[in-house]
PDB file of C-alpha atoms in Angstrom:
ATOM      1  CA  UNK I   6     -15.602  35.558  -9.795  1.00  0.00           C
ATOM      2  CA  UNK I   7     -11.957  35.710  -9.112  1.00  0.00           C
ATOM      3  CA  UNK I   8      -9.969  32.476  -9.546  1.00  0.00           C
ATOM      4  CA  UNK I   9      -9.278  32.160  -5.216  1.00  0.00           C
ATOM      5  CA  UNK I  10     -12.990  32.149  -4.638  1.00  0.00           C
ATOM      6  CA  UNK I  11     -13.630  29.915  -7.508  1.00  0.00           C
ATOM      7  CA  UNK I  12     -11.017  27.593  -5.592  1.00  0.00           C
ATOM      8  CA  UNK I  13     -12.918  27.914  -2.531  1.00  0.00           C
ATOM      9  CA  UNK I  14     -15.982  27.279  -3.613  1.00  0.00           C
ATOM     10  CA  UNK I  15     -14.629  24.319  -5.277  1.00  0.00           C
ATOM     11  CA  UNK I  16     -12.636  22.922  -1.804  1.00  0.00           C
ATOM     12  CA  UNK I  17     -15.933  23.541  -0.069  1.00  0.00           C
ATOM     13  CA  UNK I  18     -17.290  20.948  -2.203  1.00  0.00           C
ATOM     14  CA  UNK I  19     -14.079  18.257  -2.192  1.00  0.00           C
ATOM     15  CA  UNK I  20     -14.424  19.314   1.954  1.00  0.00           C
ATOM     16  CA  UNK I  21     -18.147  18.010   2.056  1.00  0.00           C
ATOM     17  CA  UNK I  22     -17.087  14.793   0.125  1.00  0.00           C
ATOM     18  CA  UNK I  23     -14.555  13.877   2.877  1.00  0.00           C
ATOM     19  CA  UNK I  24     -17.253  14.401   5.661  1.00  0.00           C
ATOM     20  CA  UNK I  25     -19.538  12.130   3.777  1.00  0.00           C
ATOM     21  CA  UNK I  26     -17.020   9.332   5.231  1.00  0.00           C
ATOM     22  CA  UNK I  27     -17.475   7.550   7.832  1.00  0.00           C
ATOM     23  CA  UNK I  28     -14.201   7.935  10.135  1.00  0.00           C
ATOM     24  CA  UNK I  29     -14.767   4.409  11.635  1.00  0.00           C
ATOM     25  CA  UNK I  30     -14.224   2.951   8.232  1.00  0.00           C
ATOM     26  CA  UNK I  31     -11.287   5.245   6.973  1.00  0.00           C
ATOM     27  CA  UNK I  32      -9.054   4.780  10.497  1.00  0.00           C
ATOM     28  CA  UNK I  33      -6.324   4.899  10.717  1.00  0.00           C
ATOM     29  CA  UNK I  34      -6.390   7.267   7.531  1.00  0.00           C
ATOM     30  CA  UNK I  35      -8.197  10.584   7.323  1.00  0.00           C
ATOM     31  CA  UNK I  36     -10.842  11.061   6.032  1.00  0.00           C
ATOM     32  CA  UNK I  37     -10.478  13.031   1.742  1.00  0.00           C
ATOM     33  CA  UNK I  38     -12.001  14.420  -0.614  1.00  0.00           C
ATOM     34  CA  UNK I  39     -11.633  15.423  -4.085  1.00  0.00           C
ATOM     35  CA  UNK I  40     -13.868  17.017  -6.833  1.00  0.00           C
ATOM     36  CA  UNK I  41     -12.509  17.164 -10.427  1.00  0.00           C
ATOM     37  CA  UNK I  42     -13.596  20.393 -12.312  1.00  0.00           C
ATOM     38  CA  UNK I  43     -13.184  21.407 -15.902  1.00  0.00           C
ATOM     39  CA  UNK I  44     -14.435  24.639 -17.656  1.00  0.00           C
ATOM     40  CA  UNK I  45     -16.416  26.038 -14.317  1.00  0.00           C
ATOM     41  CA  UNK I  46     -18.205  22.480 -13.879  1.00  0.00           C
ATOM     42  CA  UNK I  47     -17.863  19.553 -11.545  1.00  0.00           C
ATOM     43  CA  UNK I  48     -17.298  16.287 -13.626  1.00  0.00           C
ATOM     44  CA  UNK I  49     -16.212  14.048 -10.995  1.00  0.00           C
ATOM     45  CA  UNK I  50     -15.914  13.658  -7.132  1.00  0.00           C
ATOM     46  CA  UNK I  51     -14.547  10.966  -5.162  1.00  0.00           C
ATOM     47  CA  UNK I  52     -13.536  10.242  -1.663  1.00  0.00           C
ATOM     48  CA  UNK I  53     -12.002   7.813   0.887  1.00  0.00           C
ATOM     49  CA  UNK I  54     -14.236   5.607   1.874  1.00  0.00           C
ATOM     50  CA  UNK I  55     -12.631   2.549   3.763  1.00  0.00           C
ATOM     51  CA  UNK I  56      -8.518   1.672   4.711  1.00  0.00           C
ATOM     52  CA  UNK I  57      -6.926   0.094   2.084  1.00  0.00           C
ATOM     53  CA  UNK I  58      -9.057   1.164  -0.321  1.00  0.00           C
ATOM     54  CA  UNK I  59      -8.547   3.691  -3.003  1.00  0.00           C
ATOM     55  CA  UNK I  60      -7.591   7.150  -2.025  1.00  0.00           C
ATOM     56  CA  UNK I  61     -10.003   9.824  -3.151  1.00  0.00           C
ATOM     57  CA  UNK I  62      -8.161  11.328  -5.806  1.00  0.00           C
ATOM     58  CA  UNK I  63      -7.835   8.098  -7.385  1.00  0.00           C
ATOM     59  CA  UNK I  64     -11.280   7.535  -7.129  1.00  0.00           C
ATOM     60  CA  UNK I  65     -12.585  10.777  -8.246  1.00  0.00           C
ATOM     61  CA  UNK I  66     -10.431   9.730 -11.801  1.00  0.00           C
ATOM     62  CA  UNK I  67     -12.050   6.561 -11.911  1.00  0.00           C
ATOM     63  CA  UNK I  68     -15.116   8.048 -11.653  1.00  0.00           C
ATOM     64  CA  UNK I  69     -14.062  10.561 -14.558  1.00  0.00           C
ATOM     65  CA  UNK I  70     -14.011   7.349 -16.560  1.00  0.00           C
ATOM     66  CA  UNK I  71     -11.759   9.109 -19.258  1.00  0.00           C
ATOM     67  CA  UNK I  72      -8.864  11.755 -19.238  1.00  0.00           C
ATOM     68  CA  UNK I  73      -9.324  15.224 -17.704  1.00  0.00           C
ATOM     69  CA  UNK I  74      -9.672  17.864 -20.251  1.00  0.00           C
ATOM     70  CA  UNK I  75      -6.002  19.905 -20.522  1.00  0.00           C
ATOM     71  CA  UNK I  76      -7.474  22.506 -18.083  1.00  0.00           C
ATOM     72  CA  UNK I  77      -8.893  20.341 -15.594  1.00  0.00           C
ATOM     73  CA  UNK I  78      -8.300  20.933 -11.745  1.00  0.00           C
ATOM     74  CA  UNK I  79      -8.456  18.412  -9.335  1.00  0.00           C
ATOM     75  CA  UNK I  80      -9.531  19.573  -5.838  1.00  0.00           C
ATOM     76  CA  UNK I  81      -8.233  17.625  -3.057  1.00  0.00           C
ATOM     77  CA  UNK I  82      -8.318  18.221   0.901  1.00  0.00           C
ATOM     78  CA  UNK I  83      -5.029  16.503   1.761  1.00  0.00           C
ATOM     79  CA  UNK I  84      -2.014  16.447  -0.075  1.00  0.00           C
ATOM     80  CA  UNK I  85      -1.704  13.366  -2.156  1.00  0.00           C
ATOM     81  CA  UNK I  86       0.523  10.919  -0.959  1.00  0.00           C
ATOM     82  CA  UNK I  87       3.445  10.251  -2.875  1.00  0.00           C
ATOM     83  CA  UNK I  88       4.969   6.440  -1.733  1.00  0.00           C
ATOM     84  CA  UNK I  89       3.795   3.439  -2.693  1.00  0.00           C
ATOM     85  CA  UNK I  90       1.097   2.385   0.271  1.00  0.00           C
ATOM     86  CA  UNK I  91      -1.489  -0.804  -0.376  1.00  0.00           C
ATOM     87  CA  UNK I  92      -3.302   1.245  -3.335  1.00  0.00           C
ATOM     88  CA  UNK I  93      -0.089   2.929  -4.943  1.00  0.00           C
ATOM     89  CA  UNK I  94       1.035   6.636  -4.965  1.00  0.00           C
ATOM     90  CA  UNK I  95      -2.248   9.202  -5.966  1.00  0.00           C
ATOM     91  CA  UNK I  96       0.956  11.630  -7.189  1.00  0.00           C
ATOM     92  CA  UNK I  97       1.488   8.773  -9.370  1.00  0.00           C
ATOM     93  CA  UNK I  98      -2.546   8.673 -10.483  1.00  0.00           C
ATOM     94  CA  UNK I  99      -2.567  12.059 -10.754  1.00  0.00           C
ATOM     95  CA  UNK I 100       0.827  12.377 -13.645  1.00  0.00           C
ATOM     96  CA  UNK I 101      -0.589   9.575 -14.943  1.00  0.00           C
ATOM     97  CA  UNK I 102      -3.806  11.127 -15.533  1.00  0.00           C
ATOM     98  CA  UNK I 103      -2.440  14.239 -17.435  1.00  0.00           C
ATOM     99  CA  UNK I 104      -3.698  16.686 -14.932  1.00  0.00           C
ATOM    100  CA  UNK I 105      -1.521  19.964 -14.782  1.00  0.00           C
ATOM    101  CA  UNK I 106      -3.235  21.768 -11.967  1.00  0.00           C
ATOM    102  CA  UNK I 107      -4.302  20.370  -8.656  1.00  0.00           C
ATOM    103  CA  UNK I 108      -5.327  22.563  -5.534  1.00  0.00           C
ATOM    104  CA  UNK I 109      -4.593  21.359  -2.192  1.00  0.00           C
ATOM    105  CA  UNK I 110      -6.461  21.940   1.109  1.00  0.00           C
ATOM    106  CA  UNK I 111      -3.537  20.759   4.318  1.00  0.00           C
ATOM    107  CA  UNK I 112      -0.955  19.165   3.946  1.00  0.00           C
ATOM    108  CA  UNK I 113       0.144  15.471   5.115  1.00  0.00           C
ATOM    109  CA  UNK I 114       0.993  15.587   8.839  1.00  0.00           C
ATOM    110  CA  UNK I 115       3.187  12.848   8.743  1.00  0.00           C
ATOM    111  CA  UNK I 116       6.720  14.201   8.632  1.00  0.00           C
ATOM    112  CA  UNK I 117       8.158  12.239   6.283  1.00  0.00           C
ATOM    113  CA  UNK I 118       6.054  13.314   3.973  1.00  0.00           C
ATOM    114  CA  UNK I 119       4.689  16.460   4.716  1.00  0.00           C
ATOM    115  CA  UNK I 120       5.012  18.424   1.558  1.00  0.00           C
ATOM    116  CA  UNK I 121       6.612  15.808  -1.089  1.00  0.00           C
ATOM    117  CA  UNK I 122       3.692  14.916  -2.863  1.00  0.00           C
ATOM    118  CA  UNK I 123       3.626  18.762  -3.773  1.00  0.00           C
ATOM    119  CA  UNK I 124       7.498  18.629  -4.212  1.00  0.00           C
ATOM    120  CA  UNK I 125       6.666  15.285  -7.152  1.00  0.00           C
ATOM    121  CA  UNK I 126       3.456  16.890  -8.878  1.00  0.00           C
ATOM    122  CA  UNK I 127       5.869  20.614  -8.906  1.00  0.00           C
ATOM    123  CA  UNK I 128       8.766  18.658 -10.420  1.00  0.00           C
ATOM    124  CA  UNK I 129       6.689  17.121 -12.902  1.00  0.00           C
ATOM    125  CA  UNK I 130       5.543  20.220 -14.309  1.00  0.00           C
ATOM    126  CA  UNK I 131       2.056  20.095 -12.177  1.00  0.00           C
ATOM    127  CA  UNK I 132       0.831  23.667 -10.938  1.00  0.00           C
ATOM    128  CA  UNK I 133       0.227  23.368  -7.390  1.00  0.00           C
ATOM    129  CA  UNK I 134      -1.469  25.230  -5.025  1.00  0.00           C
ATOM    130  CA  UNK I 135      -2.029  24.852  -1.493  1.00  0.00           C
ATOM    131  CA  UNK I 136      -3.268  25.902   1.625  1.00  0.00           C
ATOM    132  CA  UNK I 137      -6.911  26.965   0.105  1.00  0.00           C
ATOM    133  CA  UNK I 138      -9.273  26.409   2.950  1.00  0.00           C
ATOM    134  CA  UNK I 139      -6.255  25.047   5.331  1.00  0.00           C
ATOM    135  CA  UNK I 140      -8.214  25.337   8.755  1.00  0.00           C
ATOM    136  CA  UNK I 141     -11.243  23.876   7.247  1.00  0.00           C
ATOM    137  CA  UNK I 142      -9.538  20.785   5.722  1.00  0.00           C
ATOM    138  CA  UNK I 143      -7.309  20.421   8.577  1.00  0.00           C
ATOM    139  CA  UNK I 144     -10.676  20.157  11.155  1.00  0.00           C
ATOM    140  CA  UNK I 145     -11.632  17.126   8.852  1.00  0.00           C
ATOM    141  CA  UNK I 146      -9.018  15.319  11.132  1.00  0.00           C
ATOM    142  CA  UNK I 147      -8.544  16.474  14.103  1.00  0.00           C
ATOM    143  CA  UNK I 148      -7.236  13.358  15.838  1.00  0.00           C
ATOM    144  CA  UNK I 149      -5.099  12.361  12.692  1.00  0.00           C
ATOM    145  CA  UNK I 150      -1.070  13.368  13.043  1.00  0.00           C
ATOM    146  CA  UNK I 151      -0.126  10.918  10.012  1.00  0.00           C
ATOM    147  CA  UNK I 152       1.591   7.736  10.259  1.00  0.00           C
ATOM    148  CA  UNK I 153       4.430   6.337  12.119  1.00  0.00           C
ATOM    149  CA  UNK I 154       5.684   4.281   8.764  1.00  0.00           C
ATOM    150  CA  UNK I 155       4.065   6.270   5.910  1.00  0.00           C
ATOM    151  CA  UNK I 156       2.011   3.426   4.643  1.00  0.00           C
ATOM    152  CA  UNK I 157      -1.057   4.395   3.670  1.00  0.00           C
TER     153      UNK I 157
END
């Protein structure tokens, strides 16, 4: 299997974790979800659940319970936000974590943001990709065109 499907198939699963969510609870934030994988395997998945609660990615680490192997990928379907909201920055989670690949499904509609928190993981030496299952990811949230103030 070539590494793009293996992404896919991979974002298919972080995709079903965000529509486990129930939108009524995550509003005014989208609904996420992320799956950590390491050597071909899932070892971790996480997702938002409620507002003001963690973010997916950070819970998908927490539910790691340890630090990703050196060639772990997280697999996330929104771009991880990168300011400090009510449960800090998941680019900041994510350095933190050691994590040197992360594959991203859309990117944050808000324009303020839109694109930093792939601008911080690049800069801190994180390989990025995104875009991998864009139109799927993006349907997650239809009604969500990010925030007027960026706090999430």
């Amino acid at each position: 299997m070539e590494q793009r499907e293996r992404d896919e198939q991979f974002m298919r699963l972080a995709i079903a974790e965000a529509l486990a969510a129930d939108p009524n609870l995550t509003r005014p934030n989208p609904r996420v979800g992320s799956v950590i994988v390491e050597n071909g395997q899932v070892v971790a998945t996480g997702r938002f659940e409620r507002d003001g609660e963690p973010h997916a990615e950070r819970r998908a680490l927490a539910a790691l319970g340890r630090s990703p192997a050196p060639n772990a990928t997280l697999y996330v379907t929104l771009e991880p936000c990168s300011t400090q909201g009510r449960t800090g920055a998941c680019t900041e989670a994510i350095m933190e974590s050691g994590l040197k690949r992360v594959v991203v499904g859309a990117l944050d509609p808000t324009p303020a943001h839109r694109g930093n928190g792939l601008k911080v993981l690049g800069d801190a030496g994180v390989d990025v990709l995104s875009g991998v299952l864009l139109s799927e990811c993006e349907a997650i949230n239809p009604e969500f065109a990010g925030h007027e103030t960026g706090a999430v």
